[in-house]
């Protein structure tokens, strides 16, 4: 006869054992909170040194002038969370800006000039996604090839000429809504919408699963290939939206690839907390990191330090962020 062992009854975790609100908040958004704290600290310190730092013009430059980078970084964050990367986004935005500006100058309705970069961006990235998902070509290889094709093709076709005489109605980035600059509204609305979608939708949660372990995600019934193509298409849509802000913020468009734009977009996602290995991070972090870059660049000018130090500072932030991510992952093993 088998012995019967009386086990102690299970008890719910006490309030002391359960993590508090701030513990949960830091566990979920630790990197984002660090970036936000850095932005606040920079504003306080630099304003003490030079009060003109918080002038209306400078605040507009910081929060609106770089909104197109934040919008592009939203799509990039989704791609990296899924376990891939896109180094061609800067060239794509250059091509899309040229297409949009050319349509506007040719007399097409402005809504067509705004819609075209979104649709073309989605089509180009659909091709990239298909090669990555079904041909099994690493995304870094596919997008490096796309980068060369688009960069070389753009210069060959346009000769690097500038597009001028843009119609006033086309310049949406120079307008305001309820007293707020349109780029700022774009950035905030798209960031919040994307963050909620990534956190609460089945599609968004599946991207984390794929980036964490694609084989395990496939075993649970997630269509990894289709999701991969879809996330690249979504990334192309965000690149198109970023293009609208980029192409309409000035009176002219230079038909070349913006220098180092793809690196800036990738860096914003990584420093914002998206793991370069995939599976973790948020789009909120990528937007905050973009604001941090803009704040650092502006702060250097206001404290009379060469703006070239910005690249050095960003490089250090990249190394520190990747190192912290690696240590965090090893701690979980």
Tab-separated table of C-alpha atoms in Angstrom:
chain	number	residue	atom	x	y	z
A	1	UNK	CA	0.000	0.000	0.000
A	2	UNK	CA	1.445	3.302	-0.991
A	3	UNK	CA	1.984	5.895	1.652
A	4	UNK	CA	-0.037	9.050	1.563
A	5	UNK	CA	2.009	12.169	2.038
A	6	UNK	CA	0.287	15.304	3.247
A	7	UNK	CA	1.624	18.270	1.324
A	8	UNK	CA	1.328	21.763	2.733
A	9	UNK	CA	-1.400	23.758	1.041
A	10	UNK	CA	-0.225	26.219	-1.587
A	11	UNK	CA	-0.521	29.814	-0.608
A	12	UNK	CA	-0.886	32.817	-2.840
A	13	UNK	CA	2.156	35.002	-3.034
A	14	UNK	CA	2.109	37.660	-0.389
A	15	UNK	CA	2.150	41.330	-1.246
A	16	UNK	CA	5.786	41.441	-0.160
A	17	UNK	CA	6.667	38.623	-2.570
A	18	UNK	CA	4.861	40.073	-5.563
A	19	UNK	CA	6.875	42.613	-7.553
A	20	UNK	CA	5.675	46.162	-7.081
A	21	UNK	CA	4.448	48.499	-9.778
A	22	UNK	CA	7.809	50.185	-10.252
A	23	UNK	CA	9.631	46.848	-10.324
A	24	UNK	CA	7.333	45.594	-13.069
A	25	UNK	CA	7.638	48.878	-14.924
A	26	UNK	CA	11.431	48.760	-14.871
A	27	UNK	CA	11.424	45.080	-15.825
A	28	UNK	CA	9.276	45.826	-18.891
A	29	UNK	CA	10.683	49.221	-19.867
A	30	UNK	CA	14.073	49.470	-18.183
A	31	UNK	CA	16.019	50.628	-21.223
A	32	UNK	CA	13.297	53.065	-22.238
A	33	UNK	CA	13.303	54.625	-18.759
A	34	UNK	CA	17.073	54.991	-18.864
A	35	UNK	CA	16.884	56.786	-22.207
A	36	UNK	CA	14.080	59.020	-20.940
A	37	UNK	CA	16.094	59.874	-17.816
A	38	UNK	CA	19.074	60.751	-20.005
A	39	UNK	CA	16.926	63.124	-22.079
A	40	UNK	CA	15.568	64.852	-18.973
A	41	UNK	CA	19.048	65.139	-17.435
A	42	UNK	CA	20.435	66.665	-20.644
A	43	UNK	CA	17.665	69.237	-20.765
A	44	UNK	CA	18.240	70.248	-17.151
A	45	UNK	CA	22.037	70.470	-17.362
A	46	UNK	CA	22.282	72.212	-20.732
A	47	UNK	CA	19.511	74.680	-19.864
A	48	UNK	CA	21.468	75.646	-16.761
A	49	UNK	CA	24.502	76.320	-18.948
A	50	UNK	CA	22.608	78.030	-21.762
A	51	UNK	CA	18.926	78.935	-21.188
A	52	UNK	CA	18.384	79.376	-24.935
A	53	UNK	CA	18.457	75.591	-25.213
A	54	UNK	CA	14.736	75.445	-24.376
A	55	UNK	CA	13.728	78.140	-26.835
A	56	UNK	CA	10.730	77.354	-29.018
A	57	UNK	CA	12.820	77.116	-32.180
A	58	UNK	CA	15.285	74.667	-30.651
A	59	UNK	CA	12.550	72.494	-29.165
A	60	UNK	CA	10.874	72.353	-32.569
A	61	UNK	CA	14.154	71.258	-34.134
A	62	UNK	CA	14.706	68.539	-31.540
A	63	UNK	CA	11.209	67.053	-31.528
A	64	UNK	CA	10.025	67.743	-35.088
A	65	UNK	CA	13.149	68.012	-37.205
A	66	UNK	CA	14.062	64.383	-36.500
A	67	UNK	CA	10.557	62.922	-36.444
A	68	UNK	CA	11.125	61.177	-39.791
A	69	UNK	CA	13.981	59.195	-38.223
A	70	UNK	CA	11.728	58.125	-35.349
A	71	UNK	CA	9.000	56.994	-37.762
A	72	UNK	CA	11.474	54.978	-39.829
A	73	UNK	CA	12.887	53.485	-36.621
A	74	UNK	CA	9.441	52.123	-35.689
A	75	UNK	CA	9.470	49.805	-38.694
A	76	UNK	CA	13.150	49.006	-38.153
A	77	UNK	CA	12.448	48.019	-34.544
A	78	UNK	CA	9.806	45.540	-35.741
A	79	UNK	CA	12.243	44.012	-38.224
A	80	UNK	CA	15.007	43.638	-35.630
A	81	UNK	CA	12.598	42.213	-33.046
A	82	UNK	CA	11.746	39.551	-35.633
A	83	UNK	CA	15.441	38.652	-35.865
A	84	UNK	CA	16.375	40.477	-39.064
A	85	UNK	CA	17.897	43.804	-40.090
A	86	UNK	CA	17.601	46.261	-42.980
A	87	UNK	CA	20.632	48.331	-43.981
A	88	UNK	CA	18.928	49.679	-47.118
A	89	UNK	CA	16.331	51.901	-45.434
A	90	UNK	CA	18.364	55.103	-45.975
A	91	UNK	CA	18.675	54.430	-49.696
A	92	UNK	CA	14.990	53.536	-49.870
A	93	UNK	CA	13.982	56.840	-48.267
A	94	UNK	CA	16.215	58.706	-50.735
A	95	UNK	CA	14.535	56.962	-53.680
A	96	UNK	CA	11.039	57.447	-52.277
A	97	UNK	CA	11.668	61.151	-51.604
A	98	UNK	CA	12.745	61.622	-55.210
A	99	UNK	CA	9.644	59.828	-56.491
A	100	UNK	CA	7.363	61.858	-54.229
A	101	UNK	CA	8.944	65.194	-55.126
A	102	UNK	CA	8.931	64.421	-58.844
A	103	UNK	CA	5.214	63.613	-58.773
A	104	UNK	CA	4.461	66.800	-56.841
A	105	UNK	CA	6.407	69.023	-59.252
A	106	UNK	CA	4.829	67.268	-62.253
A	107	UNK	CA	1.427	68.519	-61.117
A	108	UNK	CA	-0.093	65.359	-59.690
A	109	UNK	CA	-2.461	65.813	-56.719
A	110	UNK	CA	-0.526	66.035	-53.468
A	111	UNK	CA	-2.281	62.984	-52.037
A	112	UNK	CA	-0.794	60.910	-54.859
A	113	UNK	CA	2.655	62.340	-54.119
A	114	UNK	CA	2.153	61.356	-50.459
A	115	UNK	CA	0.682	57.923	-51.143
A	116	UNK	CA	3.266	56.865	-53.744
A	117	UNK	CA	6.236	56.516	-51.348
A	118	UNK	CA	4.169	54.387	-48.968
A	119	UNK	CA	3.031	52.002	-51.709
A	120	UNK	CA	6.447	51.816	-53.400
A	121	UNK	CA	8.150	51.281	-50.035
A	122	UNK	CA	5.806	48.398	-49.284
A	123	UNK	CA	6.409	46.854	-52.723
A	124	UNK	CA	10.207	47.091	-52.495
A	125	UNK	CA	10.285	45.614	-49.020
A	126	UNK	CA	7.861	42.868	-50.025
A	127	UNK	CA	10.497	41.698	-52.502
A	128	UNK	CA	13.160	41.859	-49.787
A	129	UNK	CA	10.948	39.955	-47.364
A	130	UNK	CA	10.244	37.197	-49.905
A	131	UNK	CA	13.958	36.680	-50.534
A	132	UNK	CA	14.644	36.561	-46.791
A	133	UNK	CA	11.717	34.318	-45.863
A	134	UNK	CA	11.487	31.884	-48.771
A	135	UNK	CA	14.919	31.971	-50.431
A	136	UNK	CA	16.551	31.825	-46.968
A	137	UNK	CA	19.032	34.570	-47.826
A	138	UNK	CA	20.228	36.443	-44.710
A	139	UNK	CA	18.571	39.834	-44.439
A	140	UNK	CA	21.922	41.610	-44.139
A	141	UNK	CA	22.929	40.221	-47.562
A	142	UNK	CA	19.625	41.025	-49.270
A	143	UNK	CA	19.470	44.557	-47.928
A	144	UNK	CA	23.134	45.254	-48.716
A	145	UNK	CA	22.347	44.323	-52.314
A	146	UNK	CA	19.226	46.510	-52.269
A	147	UNK	CA	21.289	49.362	-50.825
A	148	UNK	CA	23.778	49.222	-53.695
A	149	UNK	CA	21.060	48.927	-56.340
A	150	UNK	CA	19.009	51.846	-55.037
A	151	UNK	CA	21.958	54.103	-54.265
A	152	UNK	CA	23.622	53.534	-57.623
A	153	UNK	CA	20.355	53.673	-59.545
A	154	UNK	CA	19.282	56.931	-57.927
A	155	UNK	CA	22.503	58.708	-58.804
A	156	UNK	CA	22.497	57.279	-62.328
A	157	UNK	CA	18.945	58.386	-63.046
A	158	UNK	CA	18.935	61.805	-61.398
A	159	UNK	CA	22.585	62.811	-61.443
A	160	UNK	CA	22.094	64.093	-57.897
A	161	UNK	CA	20.105	67.117	-59.040
A	162	UNK	CA	17.818	68.924	-56.652
A	163	UNK	CA	14.044	68.951	-56.995
A	164	UNK	CA	12.791	72.519	-56.624
A	165	UNK	CA	9.545	74.473	-57.030
A	166	UNK	CA	7.654	72.132	-54.718
A	167	UNK	CA	3.995	73.190	-54.392
A	168	UNK	CA	3.130	74.688	-50.966
A	169	UNK	CA	0.309	72.188	-50.383
A	170	UNK	CA	2.830	69.364	-50.692
A	171	UNK	CA	4.948	70.587	-47.737
A	172	UNK	CA	2.928	68.909	-45.007
A	173	UNK	CA	5.861	68.776	-42.567
A	174	UNK	CA	5.808	72.574	-42.415
A	175	UNK	CA	2.176	72.667	-41.288
A	176	UNK	CA	0.627	72.327	-37.844
A	177	UNK	CA	-2.406	70.625	-36.295
A	178	UNK	CA	-4.021	72.204	-33.225
A	179	UNK	CA	-0.915	74.306	-32.832
A	180	UNK	CA	1.430	71.296	-32.917
A	181	UNK	CA	3.859	70.609	-35.777
A	182	UNK	CA	2.627	67.838	-38.059
A	183	UNK	CA	5.895	65.819	-37.747
A	184	UNK	CA	5.494	65.742	-33.961
A	185	UNK	CA	1.897	64.546	-34.303
A	186	UNK	CA	2.977	61.855	-36.788
A	187	UNK	CA	5.728	60.659	-34.461
A	188	UNK	CA	3.595	60.469	-31.322
A	189	UNK	CA	0.501	58.921	-32.924
A	190	UNK	CA	2.435	56.294	-34.897
A	191	UNK	CA	4.612	55.391	-31.913
A	192	UNK	CA	1.643	54.916	-29.575
A	193	UNK	CA	-0.369	52.980	-32.163
A	194	UNK	CA	2.555	50.708	-33.028
A	195	UNK	CA	3.415	50.118	-29.357
A	196	UNK	CA	-0.142	49.076	-28.518
A	197	UNK	CA	-0.345	46.871	-31.592
A	198	UNK	CA	2.959	45.139	-30.825
A	199	UNK	CA	2.002	44.534	-27.193
A	200	UNK	CA	-1.615	43.453	-27.470
A	201	UNK	CA	-2.187	41.979	-30.947
A	202	UNK	CA	-1.532	38.345	-31.797
A	203	UNK	CA	0.514	39.469	-34.802
A	204	UNK	CA	2.734	41.718	-32.692
A	205	UNK	CA	3.328	39.050	-30.046
A	206	UNK	CA	4.201	36.545	-32.774
A	207	UNK	CA	7.054	38.780	-33.936
A	208	UNK	CA	8.659	38.481	-30.501
A	209	UNK	CA	8.232	34.714	-30.646
A	210	UNK	CA	9.860	34.511	-34.072
A	211	UNK	CA	12.775	36.688	-33.023
A	212	UNK	CA	13.259	34.724	-29.814
A	213	UNK	CA	13.228	31.283	-31.463
A	214	UNK	CA	11.946	30.906	-35.013
A	215	UNK	CA	11.899	27.098	-34.892
A	216	UNK	CA	9.859	27.057	-31.699
A	217	UNK	CA	7.493	29.666	-33.153
A	218	UNK	CA	6.990	27.510	-36.240
A	219	UNK	CA	6.302	24.474	-34.053
A	220	UNK	CA	3.517	26.372	-32.247
A	221	UNK	CA	1.782	27.105	-35.544
A	222	UNK	CA	3.031	30.626	-36.271
A	223	UNK	CA	3.483	31.101	-40.062
A	224	UNK	CA	7.052	32.330	-39.806
A	225	UNK	CA	7.596	32.946	-43.530
A	226	UNK	CA	4.386	34.930	-43.990
A	227	UNK	CA	5.031	36.930	-40.834
A	228	UNK	CA	8.545	37.742	-42.050
A	229	UNK	CA	7.286	39.039	-45.379
A	230	UNK	CA	4.525	40.968	-43.613
A	231	UNK	CA	6.887	42.688	-41.187
A	232	UNK	CA	9.119	43.826	-44.047
A	233	UNK	CA	6.065	45.206	-45.846
A	234	UNK	CA	5.019	47.081	-42.700
A	235	UNK	CA	8.569	48.368	-42.381
A	236	UNK	CA	8.309	49.639	-45.961
A	237	UNK	CA	5.087	51.468	-45.095
A	238	UNK	CA	6.778	53.221	-42.169
A	239	UNK	CA	9.715	54.113	-44.428
A	240	UNK	CA	7.193	55.665	-46.817
A	241	UNK	CA	5.590	57.667	-44.012
A	242	UNK	CA	9.031	58.792	-42.879
A	243	UNK	CA	9.744	59.850	-46.443
A	244	UNK	CA	6.724	62.156	-46.468
A	245	UNK	CA	8.105	64.003	-43.432
A	246	UNK	CA	11.649	63.999	-44.815
A	247	UNK	CA	10.719	65.208	-48.294
A	248	UNK	CA	8.383	67.985	-47.149
A	249	UNK	CA	10.380	69.604	-44.352
A	250	UNK	CA	12.370	71.852	-46.738
A	251	UNK	CA	11.627	73.761	-49.919
A	252	UNK	CA	13.836	71.442	-51.998
A	253	UNK	CA	14.664	67.733	-52.220
A	254	UNK	CA	18.159	66.558	-53.056
A	255	UNK	CA	17.994	63.448	-55.220
A	256	UNK	CA	20.632	61.528	-53.286
A	257	UNK	CA	20.704	59.063	-50.436
A	258	UNK	CA	20.810	60.850	-47.046
A	259	UNK	CA	24.257	60.075	-45.580
A	260	UNK	CA	24.351	57.540	-42.730
A	261	UNK	CA	20.562	57.577	-42.390
A	262	UNK	CA	20.277	53.792	-42.261
A	263	UNK	CA	22.852	53.637	-39.458
A	264	UNK	CA	21.000	56.307	-37.503
A	265	UNK	CA	17.702	54.428	-37.829
A	266	UNK	CA	19.234	51.102	-36.778
A	267	UNK	CA	21.074	52.749	-33.899
A	268	UNK	CA	17.870	54.378	-32.644
A	269	UNK	CA	16.196	50.974	-32.444
A	270	UNK	CA	19.141	49.300	-30.709
A	271	UNK	CA	19.859	52.035	-28.165
A	272	UNK	CA	16.132	52.252	-27.502
A	273	UNK	CA	16.246	48.713	-26.133
A	274	UNK	CA	15.604	46.455	-29.134
A	275	UNK	CA	17.940	43.475	-28.885
A	276	UNK	CA	20.137	43.164	-31.955
A	277	UNK	CA	19.626	39.392	-31.616
A	278	UNK	CA	15.846	39.762	-31.827
A	279	UNK	CA	12.996	38.813	-29.538
A	280	UNK	CA	12.817	41.856	-27.248
A	281	UNK	CA	12.419	45.619	-27.272
A	282	UNK	CA	9.753	48.234	-27.956
A	283	UNK	CA	9.074	50.926	-30.528
A	284	UNK	CA	8.716	53.426	-27.687
A	285	UNK	CA	12.404	52.990	-26.991
A	286	UNK	CA	13.387	53.650	-30.610
A	287	UNK	CA	11.438	56.919	-30.611
A	288	UNK	CA	12.976	58.022	-27.312
A	289	UNK	CA	16.449	57.157	-28.621
A	290	UNK	CA	15.847	59.327	-31.680
A	291	UNK	CA	14.922	62.234	-29.419
A	292	UNK	CA	18.046	61.519	-27.354
A	293	UNK	CA	20.273	61.754	-30.443
A	294	UNK	CA	18.687	65.046	-31.441
A	295	UNK	CA	19.045	66.362	-27.896
A	296	UNK	CA	22.716	65.400	-27.708
A	297	UNK	CA	23.457	66.982	-31.084
A	298	UNK	CA	21.743	70.220	-30.118
A	299	UNK	CA	23.315	70.234	-26.637
A	300	UNK	CA	26.823	69.982	-28.089
A	301	UNK	CA	26.190	73.123	-30.127
A	302	UNK	CA	24.793	75.079	-27.183
A	303	UNK	CA	27.771	74.236	-24.961
A	304	UNK	CA	30.241	75.066	-27.753
A	305	UNK	CA	31.456	71.520	-28.380
A	306	UNK	CA	32.035	70.229	-31.910
A	307	UNK	CA	28.978	68.428	-33.259
A	308	UNK	CA	31.297	65.736	-34.650
A	309	UNK	CA	31.457	64.330	-31.107
A	310	UNK	CA	27.865	63.168	-31.595
A	311	UNK	CA	29.020	60.155	-33.610
A	312	UNK	CA	31.539	59.239	-30.933
A	313	UNK	CA	28.895	59.471	-28.208
A	314	UNK	CA	26.442	57.372	-30.225
A	315	UNK	CA	29.169	54.787	-30.852
A	316	UNK	CA	29.781	54.467	-27.124
A	317	UNK	CA	26.055	54.161	-26.496
A	318	UNK	CA	25.810	51.356	-29.060
A	319	UNK	CA	28.642	49.382	-27.466
A	320	UNK	CA	27.234	49.880	-23.970
A	321	UNK	CA	23.726	48.863	-25.049
A	322	UNK	CA	24.820	45.720	-26.910
A	323	UNK	CA	27.104	44.705	-24.027
A	324	UNK	CA	24.262	45.159	-21.529
A	325	UNK	CA	21.966	43.088	-23.743
A	326	UNK	CA	24.511	40.265	-23.995
A	327	UNK	CA	25.051	40.239	-20.220
A	328	UNK	CA	21.300	40.230	-19.630
A	329	UNK	CA	20.831	37.272	-21.984
A	330	UNK	CA	23.653	35.306	-20.375
A	331	UNK	CA	22.055	35.893	-17.011
A	332	UNK	CA	18.891	34.217	-18.290
A	333	UNK	CA	20.672	31.080	-19.452
